[in-house]
Amino acid sequence: MRLKAERQRLHMTQGELAAAGGVSKTSQVNYEGGSRAPDAIYLHEVAKAGVDTAFVITGESAQTTSHDIVLIRLLGGQEDDEGHPFHRRWLTAKGLAPQELCIVEVKGSSMEKVLSHGDHVLVNRADRQPQSGFSYALRQGDELLVRYCQVLPGGVLKVSGANADYAAYEVDPRKSSDVEIIGRVVSSTHEW
Protein backbone atom coordinates (compact mmCIF):
# COMPACT_ATOMS: atom_id res chain seq x y z
CA MET A 1 0.00 0.00 0.00
CA ARG A 2 2.86 2.41 0.69
CA LEU A 3 4.26 1.86 -2.81
CA LYS A 4 0.85 2.74 -4.25
CA ALA A 5 0.70 5.86 -2.06
CA GLU A 6 4.11 6.94 -3.37
CA ARG A 7 3.06 6.34 -6.98
CA GLN A 8 -0.06 8.42 -6.42
CA ARG A 9 1.94 11.17 -4.71
CA LEU A 10 4.10 11.35 -7.84
CA HIS A 11 1.00 11.36 -10.10
CA MET A 12 2.25 8.32 -12.02
CA THR A 13 0.32 5.42 -13.49
CA GLN A 14 1.21 1.83 -12.67
CA GLY A 15 2.65 1.46 -16.15
CA GLU A 16 4.84 4.57 -15.77
CA LEU A 17 6.26 3.47 -12.43
CA ALA A 18 6.76 -0.09 -13.73
CA ALA A 19 8.76 1.33 -16.65
CA ALA A 20 10.83 3.52 -14.30
CA GLY A 21 11.57 0.42 -12.19
CA GLY A 22 12.38 -1.77 -15.18
CA VAL A 23 9.56 -4.27 -14.52
CA SER A 24 6.27 -5.23 -16.15
CA LYS A 25 2.96 -3.62 -15.22
CA THR A 26 1.91 -7.02 -13.80
CA SER A 27 4.90 -6.94 -11.42
CA GLN A 28 3.96 -3.40 -10.40
CA VAL A 29 0.38 -4.51 -9.64
CA ASN A 30 1.74 -7.42 -7.58
CA TYR A 31 4.12 -5.13 -5.65
CA GLU A 32 1.32 -2.68 -4.84
CA GLY A 33 -1.08 -5.50 -3.93
CA GLY A 34 1.42 -7.14 -1.59
CA SER A 35 1.57 -10.51 -3.35
CA ARG A 36 5.24 -9.91 -4.28
CA ALA A 37 7.97 -7.83 -2.71
CA PRO A 38 10.10 -5.57 -4.89
CA ASP A 39 13.82 -6.26 -5.06
CA ALA A 40 16.67 -3.84 -4.40
CA ILE A 41 17.29 -3.12 -8.10
CA TYR A 42 13.66 -2.08 -8.58
CA LEU A 43 13.75 0.13 -5.47
CA HIS A 44 16.99 1.74 -6.63
CA GLU A 45 15.46 2.55 -10.02
CA VAL A 46 12.16 3.96 -8.71
CA ALA A 47 14.09 6.10 -6.22
CA LYS A 48 15.54 7.88 -9.27
CA ALA A 49 11.94 8.69 -10.27
CA GLY A 50 11.31 10.32 -6.87
CA VAL A 51 9.89 7.43 -4.84
CA ASP A 52 10.72 7.74 -1.14
CA THR A 53 12.03 4.20 -0.74
CA ALA A 54 12.61 4.61 2.99
CA PHE A 55 8.88 5.23 3.33
CA VAL A 56 8.04 2.25 1.10
CA ILE A 57 10.22 -0.09 3.18
CA THR A 58 9.77 1.24 6.74
CA GLY A 59 6.78 3.56 6.72
CA GLU A 60 9.05 6.41 7.88
CA SER A 61 9.72 9.15 5.35
CA ALA A 62 13.29 10.09 4.54
CA GLN A 63 12.13 13.20 2.70
CA THR A 64 11.75 16.52 4.39
CA THR A 65 8.59 18.48 3.69
CA SER A 66 8.02 22.18 4.17
CA HIS A 67 5.99 21.28 7.28
CA ASP A 68 9.13 19.72 8.79
CA ILE A 69 11.12 22.95 8.44
CA VAL A 70 10.87 25.99 10.71
CA LEU A 71 12.34 29.33 9.62
CA ILE A 72 13.99 31.29 12.45
CA ARG A 73 14.60 34.97 11.75
CA LEU A 74 17.70 37.04 12.39
CA LEU A 75 17.23 39.38 15.36
CA GLY A 76 17.28 42.91 14.01
CA GLY A 77 17.44 41.54 10.46
CA GLN A 78 15.95 43.06 7.34
CA GLU A 79 12.22 42.79 6.72
CA ASP A 80 12.87 40.56 3.70
CA ASP A 81 14.89 38.05 5.78
CA GLU A 82 13.05 34.77 5.25
CA GLY A 83 14.86 33.13 8.14
CA HIS A 84 17.25 30.25 8.71
CA PRO A 85 15.86 26.71 8.29
CA PHE A 86 15.77 24.31 11.22
CA HIS A 87 14.22 20.86 11.29
CA ARG A 88 11.15 20.78 13.54
CA ARG A 89 12.09 17.31 14.87
CA TRP A 90 15.50 18.60 16.03
CA LEU A 91 13.94 21.61 17.77
CA THR A 92 11.37 19.37 19.49
CA ALA A 93 14.07 16.93 20.64
CA LYS A 94 15.95 19.87 22.20
CA GLY A 95 12.77 21.11 23.92
CA LEU A 96 12.80 24.39 21.96
CA ALA A 97 9.69 26.33 20.95
CA PRO A 98 10.18 27.94 17.52
CA GLN A 99 8.29 31.11 18.48
CA GLU A 100 10.84 31.71 21.28
CA LEU A 101 13.89 31.45 19.03
CA CYS A 102 15.91 33.96 17.07
CA ILE A 103 19.23 34.10 15.25
CA VAL A 104 21.98 36.48 16.36
CA GLU A 105 24.96 37.31 14.16
CA VAL A 106 28.30 37.33 15.99
CA LYS A 107 30.15 40.62 15.61
CA GLY A 108 33.85 41.18 16.29
CA SER A 109 36.47 38.87 17.73
CA SER A 110 35.65 38.66 21.46
CA MET A 111 34.50 35.04 21.10
CA GLU A 112 37.33 34.08 18.73
CA LYS A 113 38.51 30.48 19.13
CA VAL A 114 34.87 29.47 19.61
CA LEU A 115 32.89 31.78 17.33
CA SER A 116 34.08 34.06 14.55
CA HIS A 117 32.82 37.34 13.19
CA GLY A 118 29.81 36.58 10.98
CA ASP A 119 28.91 33.26 12.61
CA HIS A 120 25.27 32.81 13.61
CA VAL A 121 23.94 31.51 16.91
CA LEU A 122 20.47 30.18 17.70
CA VAL A 123 19.14 31.91 20.81
CA ASN A 124 16.34 30.70 23.08
CA ARG A 125 14.55 33.84 24.29
CA ALA A 126 12.53 31.75 26.77
CA ASP A 127 15.75 31.06 28.71
CA ARG A 128 16.74 34.50 29.99
CA GLN A 129 17.78 33.60 33.54
CA PRO A 130 21.59 33.32 33.37
CA GLN A 131 23.30 30.20 34.64
CA SER A 132 27.04 29.87 35.01
CA GLY A 133 28.87 28.17 32.17
CA PHE A 134 26.49 29.06 29.34
CA SER A 135 26.67 31.60 26.55
CA TYR A 136 24.02 34.28 26.21
CA ALA A 137 23.05 36.95 23.74
CA LEU A 138 23.03 40.30 25.55
CA ARG A 139 22.01 43.77 24.48
CA GLN A 140 24.30 46.30 26.10
CA GLY A 141 23.44 49.82 25.02
CA ASP A 142 23.36 49.72 21.23
CA GLU A 143 25.48 46.57 20.99
CA LEU A 144 24.26 43.01 20.59
CA LEU A 145 26.82 40.68 22.20
CA VAL A 146 27.38 36.96 22.57
CA ARG A 147 29.24 36.21 25.81
CA TYR A 148 29.79 33.66 28.56
CA CYS A 149 28.02 34.49 31.81
CA GLN A 150 28.97 33.45 35.31
CA VAL A 151 26.56 34.16 38.15
CA LEU A 152 28.33 35.69 41.15
CA PRO A 153 26.93 36.24 44.67
CA GLY A 154 24.11 38.77 44.76
CA GLY A 155 23.03 38.04 41.20
CA VAL A 156 25.91 39.95 39.65
CA LEU A 157 27.09 38.56 36.31
CA LYS A 158 30.67 38.15 35.27
CA VAL A 159 30.58 38.59 31.49
CA SER A 160 33.49 37.28 29.43
CA GLY A 161 34.49 36.26 25.94
CA ALA A 162 36.56 33.37 24.66
CA ASN A 163 39.30 35.72 23.46
CA ALA A 164 41.75 36.63 26.29
CA ASP A 165 42.37 40.03 24.65
CA TYR A 166 38.95 41.10 25.94
CA ALA A 167 38.75 41.68 29.69
CA ALA A 168 35.89 40.16 31.68
CA TYR A 169 33.64 42.58 33.51
CA GLU A 170 30.84 42.49 36.06
CA VAL A 171 27.33 43.81 35.63
CA ASP A 172 24.16 43.62 37.71
CA PRO A 173 21.33 43.29 35.17
CA ARG A 174 18.73 44.10 37.85
CA LYS A 175 20.32 47.50 38.49
CA SER A 176 21.46 48.37 34.98
CA SER A 177 18.88 49.48 32.44
CA ASP A 178 21.68 49.39 29.88
CA VAL A 179 21.88 45.56 29.87
CA GLU A 180 19.22 43.14 28.64
CA ILE A 181 19.60 39.38 28.44
CA ILE A 182 18.09 38.30 25.12
CA GLY A 183 18.43 34.56 25.77
CA ARG A 184 20.71 31.54 26.00
CA VAL A 185 22.71 30.36 23.00
CA VAL A 186 21.62 26.82 22.15
CA SER A 187 23.39 26.21 18.83
CA SER A 188 25.86 27.85 16.48
CA THR A 189 27.09 27.79 12.92
CA HIS A 190 30.72 28.32 12.11
CA GLU A 191 32.12 29.18 8.70
CA TRP A 192 35.45 27.50 7.94
mmCIF file of C-alpha atoms in Angstrom:
data_model
loop_
_atom_site.group_PDB
_atom_site.id
_atom_site.type_symbol
_atom_site.label_atom_id
_atom_site.label_comp_id
_atom_site.label_asym_id
_atom_site.label_seq_id
_atom_site.Cartn_x
_atom_site.Cartn_y
_atom_site.Cartn_z
ATOM 1 C CA MET A 1 0.000 0.000 0.000
ATOM 2 C CA ARG A 2 2.864 2.411 0.694
ATOM 3 C CA LEU A 3 4.262 1.864 -2.807
ATOM 4 C CA LYS A 4 0.851 2.744 -4.251
ATOM 5 C CA ALA A 5 0.703 5.860 -2.059
ATOM 6 C CA GLU A 6 4.108 6.939 -3.370
ATOM 7 C CA ARG A 7 3.059 6.337 -6.976
ATOM 8 C CA GLN A 8 -0.063 8.421 -6.423
ATOM 9 C CA ARG A 9 1.938 11.167 -4.714
ATOM 10 C CA LEU A 10 4.100 11.350 -7.844
ATOM 11 C CA HIS A 11 0.997 11.364 -10.095
ATOM 12 C CA MET A 12 2.251 8.316 -12.016
ATOM 13 C CA THR A 13 0.322 5.416 -13.494
ATOM 14 C CA GLN A 14 1.212 1.826 -12.665
ATOM 15 C CA GLY A 15 2.645 1.464 -16.147
ATOM 16 C CA GLU A 16 4.839 4.572 -15.769
ATOM 17 C CA LEU A 17 6.262 3.466 -12.425
ATOM 18 C CA ALA A 18 6.755 -0.087 -13.733
ATOM 19 C CA ALA A 19 8.760 1.329 -16.646
ATOM 20 C CA ALA A 20 10.826 3.515 -14.303
ATOM 21 C CA GLY A 21 11.575 0.423 -12.193
ATOM 22 C CA GLY A 22 12.384 -1.769 -15.179
ATOM 23 C CA VAL A 23 9.559 -4.270 -14.523
ATOM 24 C CA SER A 24 6.274 -5.230 -16.150
ATOM 25 C CA LYS A 25 2.964 -3.618 -15.219
ATOM 26 C CA THR A 26 1.914 -7.015 -13.800
ATOM 27 C CA SER A 27 4.900 -6.945 -11.419
ATOM 28 C CA GLN A 28 3.957 -3.401 -10.404
ATOM 29 C CA VAL A 29 0.385 -4.509 -9.643
ATOM 30 C CA ASN A 30 1.743 -7.419 -7.583
ATOM 31 C CA TYR A 31 4.117 -5.130 -5.645
ATOM 32 C CA GLU A 32 1.324 -2.682 -4.843
ATOM 33 C CA GLY A 33 -1.080 -5.501 -3.931
ATOM 34 C CA GLY A 34 1.420 -7.143 -1.592
ATOM 35 C CA SER A 35 1.575 -10.512 -3.350
ATOM 36 C CA ARG A 36 5.237 -9.910 -4.277
ATOM 37 C CA ALA A 37 7.973 -7.833 -2.710
ATOM 38 C CA PRO A 38 10.096 -5.566 -4.890
ATOM 39 C CA ASP A 39 13.819 -6.260 -5.060
ATOM 40 C CA ALA A 40 16.675 -3.836 -4.401
ATOM 41 C CA ILE A 41 17.293 -3.124 -8.099
ATOM 42 C CA TYR A 42 13.662 -2.078 -8.577
ATOM 43 C CA LEU A 43 13.747 0.130 -5.472
ATOM 44 C CA HIS A 44 16.993 1.741 -6.634
ATOM 45 C CA GLU A 45 15.462 2.552 -10.023
ATOM 46 C CA VAL A 46 12.157 3.965 -8.710
ATOM 47 C CA ALA A 47 14.088 6.100 -6.224
ATOM 48 C CA LYS A 48 15.536 7.885 -9.268
ATOM 49 C CA ALA A 49 11.940 8.691 -10.267
ATOM 50 C CA GLY A 50 11.312 10.322 -6.871
ATOM 51 C CA VAL A 51 9.894 7.430 -4.840
ATOM 52 C CA ASP A 52 10.720 7.744 -1.136
ATOM 53 C CA THR A 53 12.034 4.195 -0.744
ATOM 54 C CA ALA A 54 12.610 4.614 2.986
ATOM 55 C CA PHE A 55 8.881 5.233 3.335
ATOM 56 C CA VAL A 56 8.041 2.251 1.100
ATOM 57 C CA ILE A 57 10.223 -0.095 3.182
ATOM 58 C CA THR A 58 9.771 1.235 6.735
ATOM 59 C CA GLY A 59 6.781 3.560 6.723
ATOM 60 C CA GLU A 60 9.048 6.408 7.882
ATOM 61 C CA SER A 61 9.721 9.146 5.345
ATOM 62 C CA ALA A 62 13.286 10.094 4.538
ATOM 63 C CA GLN A 63 12.132 13.198 2.703
ATOM 64 C CA THR A 64 11.752 16.523 4.389
ATOM 65 C CA THR A 65 8.591 18.477 3.687
ATOM 66 C CA SER A 66 8.022 22.175 4.173
ATOM 67 C CA HIS A 67 5.987 21.277 7.280
ATOM 68 C CA ASP A 68 9.132 19.721 8.793
ATOM 69 C CA ILE A 69 11.116 22.950 8.440
ATOM 70 C CA VAL A 70 10.868 25.990 10.711
ATOM 71 C CA LEU A 71 12.341 29.326 9.622
ATOM 72 C CA ILE A 72 13.985 31.292 12.448
ATOM 73 C CA ARG A 73 14.596 34.974 11.755
ATOM 74 C CA LEU A 74 17.695 37.040 12.393
ATOM 75 C CA LEU A 75 17.225 39.383 15.364
ATOM 76 C CA GLY A 76 17.277 42.906 14.005
ATOM 77 C CA GLY A 77 17.436 41.544 10.455
ATOM 78 C CA GLN A 78 15.946 43.057 7.340
ATOM 79 C CA GLU A 79 12.216 42.790 6.716
ATOM 80 C CA ASP A 80 12.869 40.556 3.697
ATOM 81 C CA ASP A 81 14.885 38.053 5.779
ATOM 82 C CA GLU A 82 13.049 34.772 5.252
ATOM 83 C CA GLY A 83 14.861 33.126 8.142
ATOM 84 C CA HIS A 84 17.246 30.255 8.707
ATOM 85 C CA PRO A 85 15.864 26.713 8.290
ATOM 86 C CA PHE A 86 15.768 24.307 11.221
ATOM 87 C CA HIS A 87 14.220 20.860 11.292
ATOM 88 C CA ARG A 88 11.147 20.784 13.537
ATOM 89 C CA ARG A 89 12.089 17.314 14.875
ATOM 90 C CA TRP A 90 15.495 18.604 16.033
ATOM 91 C CA LEU A 91 13.938 21.612 17.773
ATOM 92 C CA THR A 92 11.371 19.373 19.490
ATOM 93 C CA ALA A 93 14.072 16.934 20.637
ATOM 94 C CA LYS A 94 15.945 19.869 22.202
ATOM 95 C CA GLY A 95 12.765 21.113 23.917
ATOM 96 C CA LEU A 96 12.804 24.385 21.957
ATOM 97 C CA ALA A 97 9.687 26.331 20.953
ATOM 98 C CA PRO A 98 10.178 27.942 17.516
ATOM 99 C CA GLN A 99 8.290 31.112 18.479
ATOM 100 C CA GLU A 100 10.838 31.714 21.283
ATOM 101 C CA LEU A 101 13.894 31.451 19.025
ATOM 102 C CA CYS A 102 15.912 33.963 17.070
ATOM 103 C CA ILE A 103 19.234 34.099 15.250
ATOM 104 C CA VAL A 104 21.985 36.483 16.355
ATOM 105 C CA GLU A 105 24.957 37.308 14.158
ATOM 106 C CA VAL A 106 28.302 37.328 15.995
ATOM 107 C CA LYS A 107 30.155 40.618 15.611
ATOM 108 C CA GLY A 108 33.850 41.182 16.291
ATOM 109 C CA SER A 109 36.468 38.866 17.729
ATOM 110 C CA SER A 110 35.650 38.663 21.464
ATOM 111 C CA MET A 111 34.496 35.041 21.096
ATOM 112 C CA GLU A 112 37.326 34.083 18.726
ATOM 113 C CA LYS A 113 38.513 30.477 19.130
ATOM 114 C CA VAL A 114 34.865 29.466 19.615
ATOM 115 C CA LEU A 115 32.891 31.777 17.332
ATOM 116 C CA SER A 116 34.085 34.055 14.550
ATOM 117 C CA HIS A 117 32.821 37.345 13.187
ATOM 118 C CA GLY A 118 29.808 36.582 10.979
ATOM 119 C CA ASP A 119 28.905 33.259 12.611
ATOM 120 C CA HIS A 120 25.274 32.807 13.613
ATOM 121 C CA VAL A 121 23.936 31.513 16.915
ATOM 122 C CA LEU A 122 20.473 30.183 17.702
ATOM 123 C CA VAL A 123 19.139 31.913 20.808
ATOM 124 C CA ASN A 124 16.336 30.699 23.079
ATOM 125 C CA ARG A 125 14.547 33.843 24.293
ATOM 126 C CA ALA A 126 12.529 31.748 26.771
ATOM 127 C CA ASP A 127 15.753 31.059 28.714
ATOM 128 C CA ARG A 128 16.737 34.504 29.994
ATOM 129 C CA GLN A 129 17.782 33.600 33.537
ATOM 130 C CA PRO A 130 21.593 33.319 33.368
ATOM 131 C CA GLN A 131 23.298 30.202 34.637
ATOM 132 C CA SER A 132 27.044 29.872 35.007
ATOM 133 C CA GLY A 133 28.869 28.175 32.173
ATOM 134 C CA PHE A 134 26.493 29.059 29.344
ATOM 135 C CA SER A 135 26.669 31.602 26.549
ATOM 136 C CA TYR A 136 24.020 34.282 26.213
ATOM 137 C CA ALA A 137 23.045 36.949 23.742
ATOM 138 C CA LEU A 138 23.033 40.299 25.550
ATOM 139 C CA ARG A 139 22.005 43.771 24.480
ATOM 140 C CA GLN A 140 24.300 46.296 26.102
ATOM 141 C CA GLY A 141 23.437 49.816 25.024
ATOM 142 C CA ASP A 142 23.355 49.718 21.230
ATOM 143 C CA GLU A 143 25.479 46.571 20.995
ATOM 144 C CA LEU A 144 24.259 43.010 20.586
ATOM 145 C CA LEU A 145 26.815 40.683 22.199
ATOM 146 C CA VAL A 146 27.385 36.958 22.570
ATOM 147 C CA ARG A 147 29.238 36.210 25.813
ATOM 148 C CA TYR A 148 29.789 33.659 28.558
ATOM 149 C CA CYS A 149 28.023 34.487 31.813
ATOM 150 C CA GLN A 150 28.974 33.446 35.315
ATOM 151 C CA VAL A 151 26.560 34.156 38.146
ATOM 152 C CA LEU A 152 28.328 35.691 41.153
ATOM 153 C CA PRO A 153 26.932 36.239 44.671
ATOM 154 C CA GLY A 154 24.115 38.771 44.763
ATOM 155 C CA GLY A 155 23.028 38.044 41.199
ATOM 156 C CA VAL A 156 25.909 39.951 39.647
ATOM 157 C CA LEU A 157 27.093 38.560 36.307
ATOM 158 C CA LYS A 158 30.673 38.149 35.267
ATOM 159 C CA VAL A 159 30.584 38.588 31.491
ATOM 160 C CA SER A 160 33.488 37.276 29.425
ATOM 161 C CA GLY A 161 34.490 36.264 25.940
ATOM 162 C CA ALA A 162 36.563 33.371 24.656
ATOM 163 C CA ASN A 163 39.304 35.720 23.464
ATOM 164 C CA ALA A 164 41.746 36.628 26.286
ATOM 165 C CA ASP A 165 42.369 40.026 24.654
ATOM 166 C CA TYR A 166 38.948 41.101 25.937
ATOM 167 C CA ALA A 167 38.748 41.677 29.695
ATOM 168 C CA ALA A 168 35.893 40.157 31.680
ATOM 169 C CA TYR A 169 33.643 42.584 33.515
ATOM 170 C CA GLU A 170 30.841 42.487 36.064
ATOM 171 C CA VAL A 171 27.332 43.808 35.631
ATOM 172 C CA ASP A 172 24.161 43.624 37.705
ATOM 173 C CA PRO A 173 21.328 43.295 35.167
ATOM 174 C CA ARG A 174 18.734 44.101 37.851
ATOM 175 C CA LYS A 175 20.317 47.498 38.486
ATOM 176 C CA SER A 176 21.457 48.372 34.979
ATOM 177 C CA SER A 177 18.876 49.478 32.443
ATOM 178 C CA ASP A 178 21.680 49.390 29.880
ATOM 179 C CA VAL A 179 21.878 45.557 29.867
ATOM 180 C CA GLU A 180 19.220 43.139 28.641
ATOM 181 C CA ILE A 181 19.600 39.376 28.440
ATOM 182 C CA ILE A 182 18.089 38.300 25.117
ATOM 183 C CA GLY A 183 18.427 34.561 25.770
ATOM 184 C CA ARG A 184 20.712 31.537 26.000
ATOM 185 C CA VAL A 185 22.711 30.364 23.001
ATOM 186 C CA VAL A 186 21.618 26.819 22.148
ATOM 187 C CA SER A 187 23.392 26.214 18.829
ATOM 188 C CA SER A 188 25.860 27.850 16.483
ATOM 189 C CA THR A 189 27.094 27.794 12.920
ATOM 190 C CA HIS A 190 30.723 28.321 12.111
ATOM 191 C CA GLU A 191 32.125 29.182 8.698
ATOM 192 C CA TRP A 192 35.451 27.499 7.941
#
